[in-house]
XYZ file of C-alpha atoms in Angstrom:
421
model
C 13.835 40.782 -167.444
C 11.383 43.553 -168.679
C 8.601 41.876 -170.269
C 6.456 43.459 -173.040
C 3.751 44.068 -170.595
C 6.390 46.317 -168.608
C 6.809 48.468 -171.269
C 3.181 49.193 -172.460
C 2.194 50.179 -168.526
C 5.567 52.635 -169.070
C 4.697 53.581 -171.939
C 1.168 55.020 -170.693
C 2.744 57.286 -167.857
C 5.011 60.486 -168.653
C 8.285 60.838 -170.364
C 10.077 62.098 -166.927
C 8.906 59.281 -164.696
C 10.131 56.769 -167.173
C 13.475 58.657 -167.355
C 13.413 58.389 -163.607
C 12.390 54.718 -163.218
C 15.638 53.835 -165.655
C 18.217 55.995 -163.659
C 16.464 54.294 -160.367
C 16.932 50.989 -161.870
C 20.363 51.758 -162.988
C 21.642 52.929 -159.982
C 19.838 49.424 -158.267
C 22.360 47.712 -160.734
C 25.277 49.779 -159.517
C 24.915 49.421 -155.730
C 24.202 45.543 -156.397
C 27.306 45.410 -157.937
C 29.442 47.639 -154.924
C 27.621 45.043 -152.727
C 28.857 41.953 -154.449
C 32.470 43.874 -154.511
C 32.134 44.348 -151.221
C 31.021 40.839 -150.293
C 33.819 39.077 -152.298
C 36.290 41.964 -150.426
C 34.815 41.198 -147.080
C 35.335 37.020 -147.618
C 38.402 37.738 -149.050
C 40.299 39.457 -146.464
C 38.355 37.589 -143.434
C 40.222 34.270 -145.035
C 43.543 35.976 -145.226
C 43.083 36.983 -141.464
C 42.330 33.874 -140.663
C 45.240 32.195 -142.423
C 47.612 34.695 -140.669
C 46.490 33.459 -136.791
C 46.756 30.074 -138.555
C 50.428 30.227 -138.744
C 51.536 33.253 -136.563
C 48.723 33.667 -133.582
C 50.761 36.946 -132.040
C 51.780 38.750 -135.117
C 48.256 38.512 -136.659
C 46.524 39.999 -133.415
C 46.271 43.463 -134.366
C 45.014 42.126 -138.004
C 41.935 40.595 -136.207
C 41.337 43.230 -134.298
C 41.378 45.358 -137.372
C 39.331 42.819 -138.796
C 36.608 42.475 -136.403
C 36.355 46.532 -137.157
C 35.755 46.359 -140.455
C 33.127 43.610 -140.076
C 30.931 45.585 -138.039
C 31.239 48.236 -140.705
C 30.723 46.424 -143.988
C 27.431 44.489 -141.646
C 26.596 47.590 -140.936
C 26.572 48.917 -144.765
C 25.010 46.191 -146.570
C 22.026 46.430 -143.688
C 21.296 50.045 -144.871
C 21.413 48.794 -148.867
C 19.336 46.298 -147.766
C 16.759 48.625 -146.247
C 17.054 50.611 -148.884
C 15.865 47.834 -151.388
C 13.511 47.245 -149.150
C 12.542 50.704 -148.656
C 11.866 51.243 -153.003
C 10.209 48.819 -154.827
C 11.170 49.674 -158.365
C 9.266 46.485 -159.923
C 6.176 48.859 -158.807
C 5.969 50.324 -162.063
C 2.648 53.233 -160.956
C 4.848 55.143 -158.837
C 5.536 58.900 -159.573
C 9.201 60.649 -161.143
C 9.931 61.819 -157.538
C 9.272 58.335 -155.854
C 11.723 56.919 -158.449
C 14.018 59.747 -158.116
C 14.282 59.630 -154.101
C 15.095 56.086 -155.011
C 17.950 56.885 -156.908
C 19.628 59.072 -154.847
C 18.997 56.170 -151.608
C 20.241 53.560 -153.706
C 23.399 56.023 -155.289
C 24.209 56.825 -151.484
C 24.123 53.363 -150.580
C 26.659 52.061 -153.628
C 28.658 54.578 -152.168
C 28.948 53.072 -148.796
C 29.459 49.623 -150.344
C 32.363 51.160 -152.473
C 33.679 52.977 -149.475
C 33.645 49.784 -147.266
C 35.418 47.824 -150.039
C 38.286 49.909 -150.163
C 39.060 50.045 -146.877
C 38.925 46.018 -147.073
C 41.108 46.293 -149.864
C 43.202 48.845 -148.624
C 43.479 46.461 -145.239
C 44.555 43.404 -147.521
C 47.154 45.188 -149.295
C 48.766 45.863 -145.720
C 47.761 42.195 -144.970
C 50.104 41.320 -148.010
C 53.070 42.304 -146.804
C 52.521 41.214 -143.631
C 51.844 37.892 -144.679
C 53.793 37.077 -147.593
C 56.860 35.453 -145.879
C 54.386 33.006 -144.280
C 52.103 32.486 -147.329
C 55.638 31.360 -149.599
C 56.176 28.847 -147.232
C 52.802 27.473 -146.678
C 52.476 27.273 -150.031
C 55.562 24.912 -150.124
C 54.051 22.852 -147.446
C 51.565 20.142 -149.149
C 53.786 19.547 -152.238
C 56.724 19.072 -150.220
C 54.458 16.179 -147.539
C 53.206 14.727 -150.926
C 56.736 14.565 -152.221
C 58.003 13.245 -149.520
C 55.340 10.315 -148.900
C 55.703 9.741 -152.769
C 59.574 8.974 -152.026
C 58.797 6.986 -149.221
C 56.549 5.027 -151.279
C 58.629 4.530 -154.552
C 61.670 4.032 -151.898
C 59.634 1.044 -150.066
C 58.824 -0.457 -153.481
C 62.597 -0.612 -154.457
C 64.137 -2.200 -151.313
C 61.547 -5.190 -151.575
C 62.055 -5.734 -154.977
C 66.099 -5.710 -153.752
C 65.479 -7.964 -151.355
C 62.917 -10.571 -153.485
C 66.260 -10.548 -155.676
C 68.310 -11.893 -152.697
C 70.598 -8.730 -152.944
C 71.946 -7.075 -150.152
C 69.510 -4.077 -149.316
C 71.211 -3.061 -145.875
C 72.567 0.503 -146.465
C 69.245 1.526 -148.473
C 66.916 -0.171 -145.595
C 68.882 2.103 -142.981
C 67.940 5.283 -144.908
C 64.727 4.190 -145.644
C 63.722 3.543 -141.866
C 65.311 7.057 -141.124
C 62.927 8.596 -143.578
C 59.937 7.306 -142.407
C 60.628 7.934 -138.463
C 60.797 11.556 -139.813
C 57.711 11.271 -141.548
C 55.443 9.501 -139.035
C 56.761 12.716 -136.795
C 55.143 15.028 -139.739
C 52.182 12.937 -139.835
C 51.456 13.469 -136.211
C 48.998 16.283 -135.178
C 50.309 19.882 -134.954
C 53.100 18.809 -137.362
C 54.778 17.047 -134.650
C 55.978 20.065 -132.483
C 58.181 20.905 -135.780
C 56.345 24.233 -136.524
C 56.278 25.500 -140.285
C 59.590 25.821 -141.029
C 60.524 22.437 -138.952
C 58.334 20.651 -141.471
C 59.212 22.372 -144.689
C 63.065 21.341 -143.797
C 61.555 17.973 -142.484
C 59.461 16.792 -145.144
C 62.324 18.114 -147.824
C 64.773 15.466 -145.767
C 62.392 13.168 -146.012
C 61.873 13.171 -149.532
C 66.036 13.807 -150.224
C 66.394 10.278 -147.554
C 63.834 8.173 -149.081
C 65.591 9.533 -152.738
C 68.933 8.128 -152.303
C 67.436 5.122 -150.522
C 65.532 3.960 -153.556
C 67.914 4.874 -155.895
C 70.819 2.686 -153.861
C 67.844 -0.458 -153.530
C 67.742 0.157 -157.609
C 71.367 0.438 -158.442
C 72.213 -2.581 -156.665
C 71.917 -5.020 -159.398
C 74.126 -4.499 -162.590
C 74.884 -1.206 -161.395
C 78.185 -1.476 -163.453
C 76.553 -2.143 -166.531
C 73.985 0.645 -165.858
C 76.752 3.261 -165.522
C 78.385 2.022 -168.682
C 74.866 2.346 -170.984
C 74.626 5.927 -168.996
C 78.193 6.857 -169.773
C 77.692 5.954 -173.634
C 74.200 7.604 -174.038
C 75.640 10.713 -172.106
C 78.315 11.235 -174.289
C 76.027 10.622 -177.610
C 73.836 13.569 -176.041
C 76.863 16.040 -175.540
C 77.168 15.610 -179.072
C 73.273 16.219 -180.322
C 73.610 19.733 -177.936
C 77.209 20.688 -179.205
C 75.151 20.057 -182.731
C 72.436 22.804 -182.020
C 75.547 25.487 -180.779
C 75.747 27.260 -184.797
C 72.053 27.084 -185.378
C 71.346 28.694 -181.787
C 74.202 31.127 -182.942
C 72.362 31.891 -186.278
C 69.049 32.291 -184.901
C 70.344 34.671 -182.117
C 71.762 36.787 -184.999
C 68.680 36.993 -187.089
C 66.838 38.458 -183.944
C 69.381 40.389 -183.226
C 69.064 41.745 -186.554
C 65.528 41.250 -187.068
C 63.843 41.909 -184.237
C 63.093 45.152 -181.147
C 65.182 44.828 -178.149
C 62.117 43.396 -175.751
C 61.873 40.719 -178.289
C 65.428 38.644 -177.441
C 66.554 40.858 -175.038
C 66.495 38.077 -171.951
C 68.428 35.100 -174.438
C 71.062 37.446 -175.453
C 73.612 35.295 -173.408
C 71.957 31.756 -174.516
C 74.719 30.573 -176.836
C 76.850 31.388 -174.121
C 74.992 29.197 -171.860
C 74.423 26.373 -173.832
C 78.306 26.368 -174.327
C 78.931 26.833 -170.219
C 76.556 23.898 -169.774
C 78.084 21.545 -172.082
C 81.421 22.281 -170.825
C 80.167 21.466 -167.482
C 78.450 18.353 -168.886
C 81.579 17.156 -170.449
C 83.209 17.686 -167.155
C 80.476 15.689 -165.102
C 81.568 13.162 -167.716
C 85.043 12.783 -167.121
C 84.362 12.462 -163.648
C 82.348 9.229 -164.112
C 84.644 7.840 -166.168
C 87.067 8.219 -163.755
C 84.752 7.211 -161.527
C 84.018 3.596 -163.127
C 87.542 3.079 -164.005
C 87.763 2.614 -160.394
C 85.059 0.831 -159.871
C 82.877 3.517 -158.040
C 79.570 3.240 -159.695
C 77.762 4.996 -157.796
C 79.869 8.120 -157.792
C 80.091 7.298 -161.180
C 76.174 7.175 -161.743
C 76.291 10.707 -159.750
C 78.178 12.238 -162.064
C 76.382 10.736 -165.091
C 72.972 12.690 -163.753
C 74.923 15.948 -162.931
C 75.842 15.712 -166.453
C 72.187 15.109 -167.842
C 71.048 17.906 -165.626
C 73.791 20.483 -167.161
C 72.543 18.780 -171.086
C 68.892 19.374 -170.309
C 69.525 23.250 -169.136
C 71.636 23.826 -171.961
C 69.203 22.170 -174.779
C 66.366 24.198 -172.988
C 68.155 27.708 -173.753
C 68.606 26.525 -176.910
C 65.177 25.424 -178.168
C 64.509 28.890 -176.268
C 66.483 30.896 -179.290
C 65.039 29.011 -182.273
C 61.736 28.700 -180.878
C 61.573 32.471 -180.431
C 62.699 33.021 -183.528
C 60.715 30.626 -185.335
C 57.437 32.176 -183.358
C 58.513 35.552 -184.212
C 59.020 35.123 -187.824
C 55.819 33.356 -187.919
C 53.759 36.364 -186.172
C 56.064 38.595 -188.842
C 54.502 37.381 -191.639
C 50.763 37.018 -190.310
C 50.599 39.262 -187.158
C 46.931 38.110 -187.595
C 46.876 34.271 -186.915
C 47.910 34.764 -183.135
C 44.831 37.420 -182.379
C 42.508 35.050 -184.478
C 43.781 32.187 -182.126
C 43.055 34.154 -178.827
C 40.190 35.792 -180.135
C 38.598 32.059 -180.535
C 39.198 30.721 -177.084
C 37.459 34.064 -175.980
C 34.188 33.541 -177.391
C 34.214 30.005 -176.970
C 34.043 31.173 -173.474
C 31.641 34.016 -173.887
C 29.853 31.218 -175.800
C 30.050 29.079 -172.539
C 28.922 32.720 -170.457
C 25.878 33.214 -172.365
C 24.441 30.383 -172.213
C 24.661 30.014 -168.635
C 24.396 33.400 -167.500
C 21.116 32.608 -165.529
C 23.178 30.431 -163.404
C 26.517 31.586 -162.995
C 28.283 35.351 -161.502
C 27.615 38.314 -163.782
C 31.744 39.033 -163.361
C 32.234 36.271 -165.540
C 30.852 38.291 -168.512
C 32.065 41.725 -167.699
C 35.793 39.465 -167.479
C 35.271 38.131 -171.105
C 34.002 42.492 -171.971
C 37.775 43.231 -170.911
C 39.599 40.441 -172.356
C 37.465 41.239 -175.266
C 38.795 44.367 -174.928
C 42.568 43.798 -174.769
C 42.031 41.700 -177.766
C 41.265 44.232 -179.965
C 43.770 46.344 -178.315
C 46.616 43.922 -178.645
C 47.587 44.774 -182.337
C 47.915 48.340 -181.466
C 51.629 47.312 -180.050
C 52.573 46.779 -183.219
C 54.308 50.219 -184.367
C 57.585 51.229 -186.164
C 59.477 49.486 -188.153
C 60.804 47.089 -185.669
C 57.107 46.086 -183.770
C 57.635 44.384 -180.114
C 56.127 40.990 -181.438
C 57.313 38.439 -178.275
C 54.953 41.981 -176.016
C 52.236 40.973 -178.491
C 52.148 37.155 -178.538
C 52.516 37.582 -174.686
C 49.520 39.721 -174.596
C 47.668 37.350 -176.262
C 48.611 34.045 -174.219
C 47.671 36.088 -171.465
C 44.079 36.786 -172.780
C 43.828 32.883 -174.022
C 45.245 31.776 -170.587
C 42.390 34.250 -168.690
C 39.377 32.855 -170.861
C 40.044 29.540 -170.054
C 40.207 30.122 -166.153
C 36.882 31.930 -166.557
C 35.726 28.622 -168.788
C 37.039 26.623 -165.337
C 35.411 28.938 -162.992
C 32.123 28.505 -164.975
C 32.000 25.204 -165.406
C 33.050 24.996 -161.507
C 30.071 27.075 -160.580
C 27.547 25.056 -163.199
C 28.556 21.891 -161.412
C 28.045 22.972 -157.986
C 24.267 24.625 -159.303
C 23.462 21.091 -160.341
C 24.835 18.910 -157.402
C 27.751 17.887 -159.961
């Protein structure tokens, strides 16, 4: 900060070395903001790299090679902004207009070189992307799927001993569950067992689809009749709540239609269609399982019960999708303002958050909050003609509420990790 003191000793030299100390301090703040870029860039894209030989060694040799380029050459950069800090002490507040001035232009020349540096990073990660993004998808499936599948196991374990504390019969359900967890123990093993990536995505999913139908055989096994039966009945009372919502979904879909732009209902225009697809399909699941018990095959029967659930849930999803658009649009219709008021809270609850740590946390976080800030005020500006895109509005705005709360996270992250929380 620039105390009072500061600006009395400014105040006693010349107007043109005081315009020359602020554009040498201003361009201080640029290049230590190309730096930071550039630092962020450089982690960024080293972590990617290394991901890459994580999972493909061969295919990401030429990336590290690339790599190890570019990290001699962003090294090489920030060494020269650092000697050029180094090199200008602008907290030396005597010096003349053309000391401050040749400080400028080092520290302008340098923020270029950051900036330059950065987009060849960022130029080498977009490449990176593509490269990678078949391998990233299924990585990313990896942990949930292990979790999942060790879940199963667990729930599957916990149903065959209560099977068996019930002196029932828990042979077919013991057999599957032993089968899951050789294939797990296998997964657990180092280097995923010899299975490779997409050995252990397809393992750990069998896993999880084993130990499934194990626990659910241990749990059918007593009154598994009378199960299907209270299934069958509250099935067929749900058909009947969903058939209920078809003319109101109807309605709704023609007061958008009528009341509303295009981009407002343009992806549920074939929901009441849907809904009555599913509940055909539900009502078919259902005859199955009746079919099913009447011959005594309960756990086809129970099968065809949960098909039909699944088919019931879809379709009464699409339809709360019509009336709740509908309902949301009509209620942004008549106050287009209570939305934006909504958003505009959560953002400076979080600028609130921002300014009162700022001595402690990134400066991005702030100049994040400037731009949703920003697009806030913005927002209301797509609401034009007579028919105004209201669902591009309220989107706009979840978006801005969802951003401010990750940078909320991200402070309070940082905050906690300043304090040893």
């Amino acid at each position: 900060m620039r105390g009072a003191g500061d600006q009395r000793r400014r105040g006693r030299r010349g107007g043109s070395a005081e315009a020359a100390w602020n554009a040498a301090v201003a361009a201080r703040e640029q290049s230590a903001t190309a730096f930071y870029d550039m630092d962020q860039a450089q982690k960024y894209v080293g972590g990617r790299v290394t991901l890459f030989t994580d999972l493909d060694p061969a295919a990401a040799a030429s990336a590290r090679r690339e790599m190890a380029a570019l990290n001699e050459r962003a090294n090489a950069t920030a060494a020269a902004y650092i000697a050029v800090l180094d090199a200008h002490d602008l907290d030396d507040l005597d010096r003349s207009a053309a000391e401050y001035e040749a400080a400028r232009r080092a520290l302008e020349s340098a923020a270029g070189g950051l900036a330059g540096v950065t987009a060849e990073l960022n130029g080498f990660a977009a490449r990176l992307a593509d490269r990678m993004a078949g391998l990233e998808a299924a990585l990313e499936q990896l942990p949930p799927r292990l979790a999942a599948a060790r879940d199963a196991v667990a729930a599957a374990e916990a149903a065959v001993e209560r099977a068996r504390a019930a002196g029932l019969d828990a042979t077919d359900p013991e057999t599957e569950l032993a089968q899951a967890r050789r294939t797990l123990d296998r997964l657990s093993a180092a280097g995923l067992g010899g299975l490779g990536l997409s050995g252990a995505l397809e393992a750990a999913e069998e896993v999880r689809r084993v130990a499934d139908a194990a626990r659910e055989r241990a749990e059918e096994l007593p009154r598994e009749a009378e199960k299907v039966r209270n299934s069958l009945t509250a099935v067929r009372t749900r058909v009947e709540v969903v058939a209920g919502r078809l003319d109101p979904v109807r309605a709704a879909m023609r007061d958008l239609l009528r009341g509303y732009a295009l981009a407002c209902w343009q992806d549920l225009k074939n929901a009441p269609e849907a809904v009555e697809e599913g509940l055909a399909r539900a009502r078919e699941r259902i005859a199955e399982a009746e079919a099913h018990a009447d011959r005594g095959e309960w756990r086809q029967a129970r099968r065809a019960v949960t098909a039909a659930r699944t088919e019931l849930t879809a379709a009464d999803r699409r339809a709360r999708q019509v009336t709740d658009r509908l309902a949301d649009l009509n209620a942004t219709a008549a106050d287009p303002g209570a939305p934006a008021e909504a958003a505009r809270f959560v953002v400076r609850d979080a600028q609130r958050l921002v300014v009162g740590a700022s001595r402690e946390i990134s400066p991005r976080h702030a100049r994040t909050l400037d731009t949703l800030a920003e697009r806030l005020e913005a927002a209301p500006d797509r609401l034009t003609g007579p028919h105004p895109d209201y669902w591009s509005y309220l989107q706009e705005l979840e978006s801005i509420k969802t951003a401010a709360r990750d940078v909320v996270d991200q402070v309070r992250s940082e905050l906690a990790r300043h304090h040893g929380g």
